[in-house]
Amino acid sequence: MKIDMDFRLLDVSLELHALEEYLETIEKQIDHIKESEKLIIDAAIRREGITPDDPEWHFEHQTYDHRMEFLLPRFFRGPFIVSLYAVYEAAVTEIARLIQKAQGQAISIDDLRGEDFLDRAKKYYKHILHFELCSDNSIWQQIMMLSEIRNAIAHTNGRLEMLRKRAKERIWDWEQRKIGIELQGGYIIVDAAFLQRTFSHVRISLEDLVNRYKRWDSSQKTA
């Protein structure tokens, strides 16, 4: 029996699958480190006979809390944010170029001017390609949030004070809304639920874009 395989934009699907596995590994590793280091600290405290009345007891627990609640989330989840956005931007650019070539458009997505990539991409798809980039506003808002957080992590190591005023104001607003973004010591921290929700929205958006492109491409070839 012959099975038709569609290899168009296969890399996008493979990358999304790899990111899903990466995300699962991140959270499992964070939980494992928390559990194992807590056992080590408790064993050391018992061995040394340290009590809550001793300065060492508070030092050990403060050090543990700082690592688990600040350092691990930053350096485990931050790179995922950067990778997720990179996959999204690359896929949107690749599909734009495929449609541009098929339509014979002279203007490329790189020719447009705008504040950031998402702004240019939205305008390019709508006004040049006449192809919907993302019709779900809640998903688009999450992708815009991803872009802002990604830029902060990639360009300022997540330090709020180094961001432009508008970016600071957006992140302050998101923190107040209690949606999984918080500020600790002037640094941006995201929780596991925010990461999972953002990945889910990006996957839904890209899978929809890929499927719509494939249908459009097939219709062009049979027209």
PDB file of C-alpha atoms in Angstrom, residues 34-202:
ATOM      1  CA  LYS A  34      15.421  20.552  44.258  1.00  0.00           C
ATOM      2  CA  GLU A  35      14.799  17.146  45.826  1.00  0.00           C
ATOM      3  CA  SER A  36      18.393  15.927  45.751  1.00  0.00           C
ATOM      4  CA  GLU A  37      19.939  19.135  47.097  1.00  0.00           C
ATOM      5  CA  LYS A  38      17.339  19.335  49.865  1.00  0.00           C
ATOM      6  CA  LEU A  39      18.311  15.840  50.981  1.00  0.00           C
ATOM      7  CA  ILE A  40      21.997  16.806  50.956  1.00  0.00           C
ATOM      8  CA  ILE A  41      21.387  19.957  53.020  1.00  0.00           C
ATOM      9  CA  ASP A  42      19.172  18.173  55.548  1.00  0.00           C
ATOM     10  CA  ALA A  43      21.744  15.412  55.944  1.00  0.00           C
ATOM     11  CA  ALA A  44      24.560  17.934  56.476  1.00  0.00           C
ATOM     12  CA  ILE A  45      22.523  19.849  59.065  1.00  0.00           C
ATOM     13  CA  ARG A  46      21.757  16.681  61.000  1.00  0.00           C
ATOM     14  CA  ARG A  47      25.370  15.544  60.792  1.00  0.00           C
ATOM     15  CA  GLU A  48      26.710  18.855  62.084  1.00  0.00           C
ATOM     16  CA  GLY A  49      23.993  19.192  64.711  1.00  0.00           C
ATOM     17  CA  ILE A  50      22.944  22.605  63.389  1.00  0.00           C
ATOM     18  CA  THR A  51      19.655  24.030  64.703  1.00  0.00           C
ATOM     19  CA  PRO A  52      17.470  27.010  63.684  1.00  0.00           C
ATOM     20  CA  ASP A  53      19.209  28.946  66.457  1.00  0.00           C
ATOM     21  CA  ASP A  54      22.513  28.745  64.560  1.00  0.00           C
ATOM     22  CA  PRO A  55      23.460  31.246  61.796  1.00  0.00           C
ATOM     23  CA  GLU A  56      24.626  28.323  59.638  1.00  0.00           C
ATOM     24  CA  TRP A  57      21.081  26.890  59.534  1.00  0.00           C
ATOM     25  CA  HIS A  58      19.679  30.093  58.071  1.00  0.00           C
ATOM     26  CA  PHE A  59      22.598  30.471  55.655  1.00  0.00           C
ATOM     27  CA  GLU A  60      22.123  26.968  54.254  1.00  0.00           C
ATOM     28  CA  HIS A  61      18.399  27.433  53.754  1.00  0.00           C
ATOM     29  CA  GLN A  62      18.730  30.915  52.258  1.00  0.00           C
ATOM     30  CA  THR A  63      21.358  29.650  49.845  1.00  0.00           C
ATOM     31  CA  TYR A  64      19.115  26.738  48.881  1.00  0.00           C
ATOM     32  CA  ASP A  65      16.078  28.986  48.370  1.00  0.00           C
ATOM     33  CA  HIS A  66      18.114  31.416  46.248  1.00  0.00           C
ATOM     34  CA  ARG A  67      19.277  28.619  43.965  1.00  0.00           C
ATOM     35  CA  MET A  68      15.914  26.897  43.668  1.00  0.00           C
ATOM     36  CA  GLU A  69      13.641  29.924  43.338  1.00  0.00           C
ATOM     37  CA  PHE A  70      15.966  32.298  41.459  1.00  0.00           C
ATOM     38  CA  LEU A  71      18.972  30.762  39.727  1.00  0.00           C
ATOM     39  CA  LEU A  72      17.439  27.517  38.446  1.00  0.00           C
ATOM     40  CA  PRO A  73      14.332  29.130  36.913  1.00  0.00           C
ATOM     41  CA  ARG A  74      16.466  31.790  35.236  1.00  0.00           C
ATOM     42  CA  PHE A  75      19.093  29.552  33.721  1.00  0.00           C
ATOM     43  CA  PHE A  76      16.915  26.559  32.918  1.00  0.00           C
ATOM     44  CA  ARG A  77      13.816  28.301  31.579  1.00  0.00           C
ATOM     45  CA  GLY A  78      15.490  31.346  30.020  1.00  0.00           C
ATOM     46  CA  PRO A  79      17.257  29.412  27.233  1.00  0.00           C
ATOM     47  CA  PHE A  80      13.989  27.674  26.397  1.00  0.00           C
ATOM     48  CA  ILE A  81      12.308  31.052  25.906  1.00  0.00           C
ATOM     49  CA  VAL A  82      15.084  32.069  23.507  1.00  0.00           C
ATOM     50  CA  SER A  83      14.907  28.781  21.564  1.00  0.00           C
ATOM     51  CA  LEU A  84      11.118  28.829  21.340  1.00  0.00           C
ATOM     52  CA  TYR A  85      11.072  32.320  19.906  1.00  0.00           C
ATOM     53  CA  ALA A  86      13.860  31.447  17.453  1.00  0.00           C
ATOM     54  CA  VAL A  87      11.827  28.517  16.115  1.00  0.00           C
ATOM     55  CA  TYR A  88       8.773  30.737  15.725  1.00  0.00           C
ATOM     56  CA  GLU A  89      10.605  33.554  13.932  1.00  0.00           C
ATOM     57  CA  ALA A  90      12.449  31.182  11.600  1.00  0.00           C
ATOM     58  CA  ALA A  91       9.256  29.315  10.658  1.00  0.00           C
ATOM     59  CA  VAL A  92       7.306  32.519  10.001  1.00  0.00           C
ATOM     60  CA  THR A  93      10.166  33.842   7.856  1.00  0.00           C
ATOM     61  CA  GLU A  94      10.533  30.596   5.906  1.00  0.00           C
ATOM     62  CA  ILE A  95       6.822  30.383   5.089  1.00  0.00           C
ATOM     63  CA  ALA A  96       6.765  34.062   4.109  1.00  0.00           C
ATOM     64  CA  ARG A  97       9.602  33.472   1.656  1.00  0.00           C
ATOM     65  CA  LEU A  98       7.889  30.410   0.181  1.00  0.00           C
ATOM     66  CA  ILE A  99       4.674  32.354  -0.411  1.00  0.00           C
ATOM     67  CA  GLN A 100       6.626  35.343  -1.736  1.00  0.00           C
ATOM     68  CA  LYS A 101       8.372  33.138  -4.286  1.00  0.00           C
ATOM     69  CA  ALA A 102       5.146  31.429  -5.340  1.00  0.00           C
ATOM     70  CA  GLN A 103       3.372  34.775  -5.745  1.00  0.00           C
ATOM     71  CA  GLY A 104       6.321  36.417  -7.475  1.00  0.00           C
ATOM     72  CA  GLN A 105       6.369  39.233  -4.943  1.00  0.00           C
ATOM     73  CA  ALA A 106       9.257  41.685  -5.298  1.00  0.00           C
ATOM     74  CA  ILE A 107       9.105  42.796  -1.664  1.00  0.00           C
ATOM     75  CA  SER A 108      10.496  40.401   0.934  1.00  0.00           C
ATOM     76  CA  ILE A 109       9.724  40.245   4.637  1.00  0.00           C
ATOM     77  CA  ASP A 110      13.169  41.719   5.296  1.00  0.00           C
ATOM     78  CA  ASP A 111      12.366  44.832   3.252  1.00  0.00           C
ATOM     79  CA  LEU A 112       9.709  46.082   5.659  1.00  0.00           C
ATOM     80  CA  ARG A 113      10.489  48.483   8.461  1.00  0.00           C
ATOM     81  CA  GLY A 114       8.976  48.181  11.907  1.00  0.00           C
ATOM     82  CA  GLU A 115       9.638  48.282  15.606  1.00  0.00           C
ATOM     83  CA  ASP A 116      10.309  44.556  15.816  1.00  0.00           C
ATOM     84  CA  PHE A 117      10.003  41.312  13.864  1.00  0.00           C
ATOM     85  CA  LEU A 118       6.410  40.580  14.899  1.00  0.00           C
ATOM     86  CA  ASP A 119       5.285  44.008  13.786  1.00  0.00           C
ATOM     87  CA  ARG A 120       6.970  43.569  10.390  1.00  0.00           C
ATOM     88  CA  ALA A 121       5.707  40.012   9.983  1.00  0.00           C
ATOM     89  CA  LYS A 122       2.088  40.948  10.735  1.00  0.00           C
ATOM     90  CA  LYS A 123       2.197  43.793   8.202  1.00  0.00           C
ATOM     91  CA  TYR A 124       3.967  41.698   5.565  1.00  0.00           C
ATOM     92  CA  TYR A 125       1.568  38.784   5.728  1.00  0.00           C
ATOM     93  CA  LYS A 126      -1.493  41.054   5.712  1.00  0.00           C
ATOM     94  CA  HIS A 127      -0.561  43.757   3.193  1.00  0.00           C
ATOM     95  CA  ILE A 128       1.927  42.027   0.871  1.00  0.00           C
ATOM     96  CA  LEU A 129       1.087  38.327   0.920  1.00  0.00           C
ATOM     97  CA  HIS A 130      -2.610  38.718   1.793  1.00  0.00           C
ATOM     98  CA  PHE A 131      -2.218  35.636   3.945  1.00  0.00           C
ATOM     99  CA  GLU A 132      -3.303  35.468   7.590  1.00  0.00           C
ATOM    100  CA  LEU A 133      -0.405  35.113  10.003  1.00  0.00           C
ATOM    101  CA  CYS A 134      -2.414  34.621  13.197  1.00  0.00           C
ATOM    102  CA  SER A 135      -6.148  35.197  13.567  1.00  0.00           C
ATOM    103  CA  ASP A 136      -6.449  34.296  17.268  1.00  0.00           C
ATOM    104  CA  ASN A 137      -5.811  37.451  19.299  1.00  0.00           C
ATOM    105  CA  SER A 138      -5.182  35.627  22.606  1.00  0.00           C
ATOM    106  CA  ILE A 139      -2.517  33.499  20.948  1.00  0.00           C
ATOM    107  CA  TRP A 140      -0.995  36.554  19.274  1.00  0.00           C
ATOM    108  CA  GLN A 141      -0.819  38.378  22.615  1.00  0.00           C
ATOM    109  CA  GLN A 142       1.054  35.426  24.126  1.00  0.00           C
ATOM    110  CA  ILE A 143       3.503  35.409  21.210  1.00  0.00           C
ATOM    111  CA  MET A 144       4.095  39.134  21.662  1.00  0.00           C
ATOM    112  CA  MET A 145       4.742  38.488  25.333  1.00  0.00           C
ATOM    113  CA  LEU A 146       7.198  35.749  24.382  1.00  0.00           C
ATOM    114  CA  SER A 147       9.024  38.180  22.099  1.00  0.00           C
ATOM    115  CA  GLU A 148       9.350  40.821  24.822  1.00  0.00           C
ATOM    116  CA  ILE A 149      10.595  38.352  27.443  1.00  0.00           C
ATOM    117  CA  ARG A 150      12.960  36.758  24.924  1.00  0.00           C
ATOM    118  CA  ASN A 151      14.488  40.134  24.064  1.00  0.00           C
ATOM    119  CA  ALA A 152      15.017  40.911  27.750  1.00  0.00           C
ATOM    120  CA  ILE A 153      16.737  37.576  28.340  1.00  0.00           C
ATOM    121  CA  ALA A 154      18.843  37.642  25.184  1.00  0.00           C
ATOM    122  CA  HIS A 155      19.944  41.283  25.361  1.00  0.00           C
ATOM    123  CA  THR A 156      20.024  42.194  29.070  1.00  0.00           C
ATOM    124  CA  ASN A 157      20.208  38.783  30.775  1.00  0.00           C
ATOM    125  CA  GLY A 158      16.698  39.415  32.074  1.00  0.00           C
ATOM    126  CA  ARG A 159      17.652  42.602  33.960  1.00  0.00           C
ATOM    127  CA  LEU A 160      14.682  44.949  34.004  1.00  0.00           C
ATOM    128  CA  GLU A 161      16.675  48.124  34.715  1.00  0.00           C
ATOM    129  CA  MET A 162      18.538  47.779  31.413  1.00  0.00           C
ATOM    130  CA  LEU A 163      15.387  47.686  29.281  1.00  0.00           C
ATOM    131  CA  ARG A 164      13.742  50.579  27.512  1.00  0.00           C
ATOM    132  CA  LYS A 165      10.909  52.352  29.310  1.00  0.00           C
ATOM    133  CA  ARG A 166       8.112  50.814  27.219  1.00  0.00           C
ATOM    134  CA  ALA A 167       9.455  47.295  27.737  1.00  0.00           C
ATOM    135  CA  LYS A 168       9.734  47.883  31.488  1.00  0.00           C
ATOM    136  CA  GLU A 169       6.160  49.101  31.661  1.00  0.00           C
ATOM    137  CA  ARG A 170       4.831  46.051  29.814  1.00  0.00           C
ATOM    138  CA  ILE A 171       6.696  43.640  32.063  1.00  0.00           C
ATOM    139  CA  TRP A 172       5.615  45.478  35.205  1.00  0.00           C
ATOM    140  CA  ASP A 173       2.021  45.206  33.988  1.00  0.00           C
ATOM    141  CA  TRP A 174       2.367  41.456  33.316  1.00  0.00           C
ATOM    142  CA  GLU A 175       3.794  40.912  36.772  1.00  0.00           C
ATOM    143  CA  GLN A 176       0.833  42.688  38.343  1.00  0.00           C
ATOM    144  CA  ARG A 177      -1.559  40.449  36.411  1.00  0.00           C
ATOM    145  CA  LYS A 178      -0.084  37.320  38.059  1.00  0.00           C
ATOM    146  CA  ILE A 179       0.275  35.342  34.841  1.00  0.00           C
ATOM    147  CA  GLY A 180       3.534  33.560  35.633  1.00  0.00           C
ATOM    148  CA  ILE A 181       6.002  36.428  35.242  1.00  0.00           C
ATOM    149  CA  GLU A 182       7.635  37.916  38.319  1.00  0.00           C
ATOM    150  CA  LEU A 183      10.574  40.121  39.212  1.00  0.00           C
ATOM    151  CA  GLN A 184      13.175  39.024  41.733  1.00  0.00           C
ATOM    152  CA  GLY A 185      16.088  41.285  42.521  1.00  0.00           C
ATOM    153  CA  GLY A 186      15.428  43.192  39.322  1.00  0.00           C
ATOM    154  CA  TYR A 187      15.520  40.040  37.176  1.00  0.00           C
ATOM    155  CA  ILE A 188      12.668  38.497  35.172  1.00  0.00           C
ATOM    156  CA  ILE A 189      11.570  35.035  36.295  1.00  0.00           C
ATOM    157  CA  VAL A 190       8.922  32.899  34.584  1.00  0.00           C
ATOM    158  CA  ASP A 191       7.215  29.888  36.117  1.00  0.00           C
ATOM    159  CA  ALA A 192       6.550  26.449  34.647  1.00  0.00           C
ATOM    160  CA  ALA A 193       2.896  27.185  33.833  1.00  0.00           C
ATOM    161  CA  PHE A 194       3.841  30.285  31.832  1.00  0.00           C
ATOM    162  CA  LEU A 195       6.413  28.302  29.884  1.00  0.00           C
ATOM    163  CA  GLN A 196       3.960  25.500  29.101  1.00  0.00           C
ATOM    164  CA  ARG A 197       1.206  27.919  28.097  1.00  0.00           C
ATOM    165  CA  THR A 198       3.528  29.898  25.845  1.00  0.00           C
ATOM    166  CA  PHE A 199       4.836  26.773  24.136  1.00  0.00           C
ATOM    167  CA  SER A 200       1.288  25.533  23.593  1.00  0.00           C
ATOM    168  CA  HIS A 201       0.245  28.826  21.985  1.00  0.00           C
ATOM    169  CA  VAL A 202       3.293  28.908  19.710  1.00  0.00           C
TER     170      VAL A 202
END
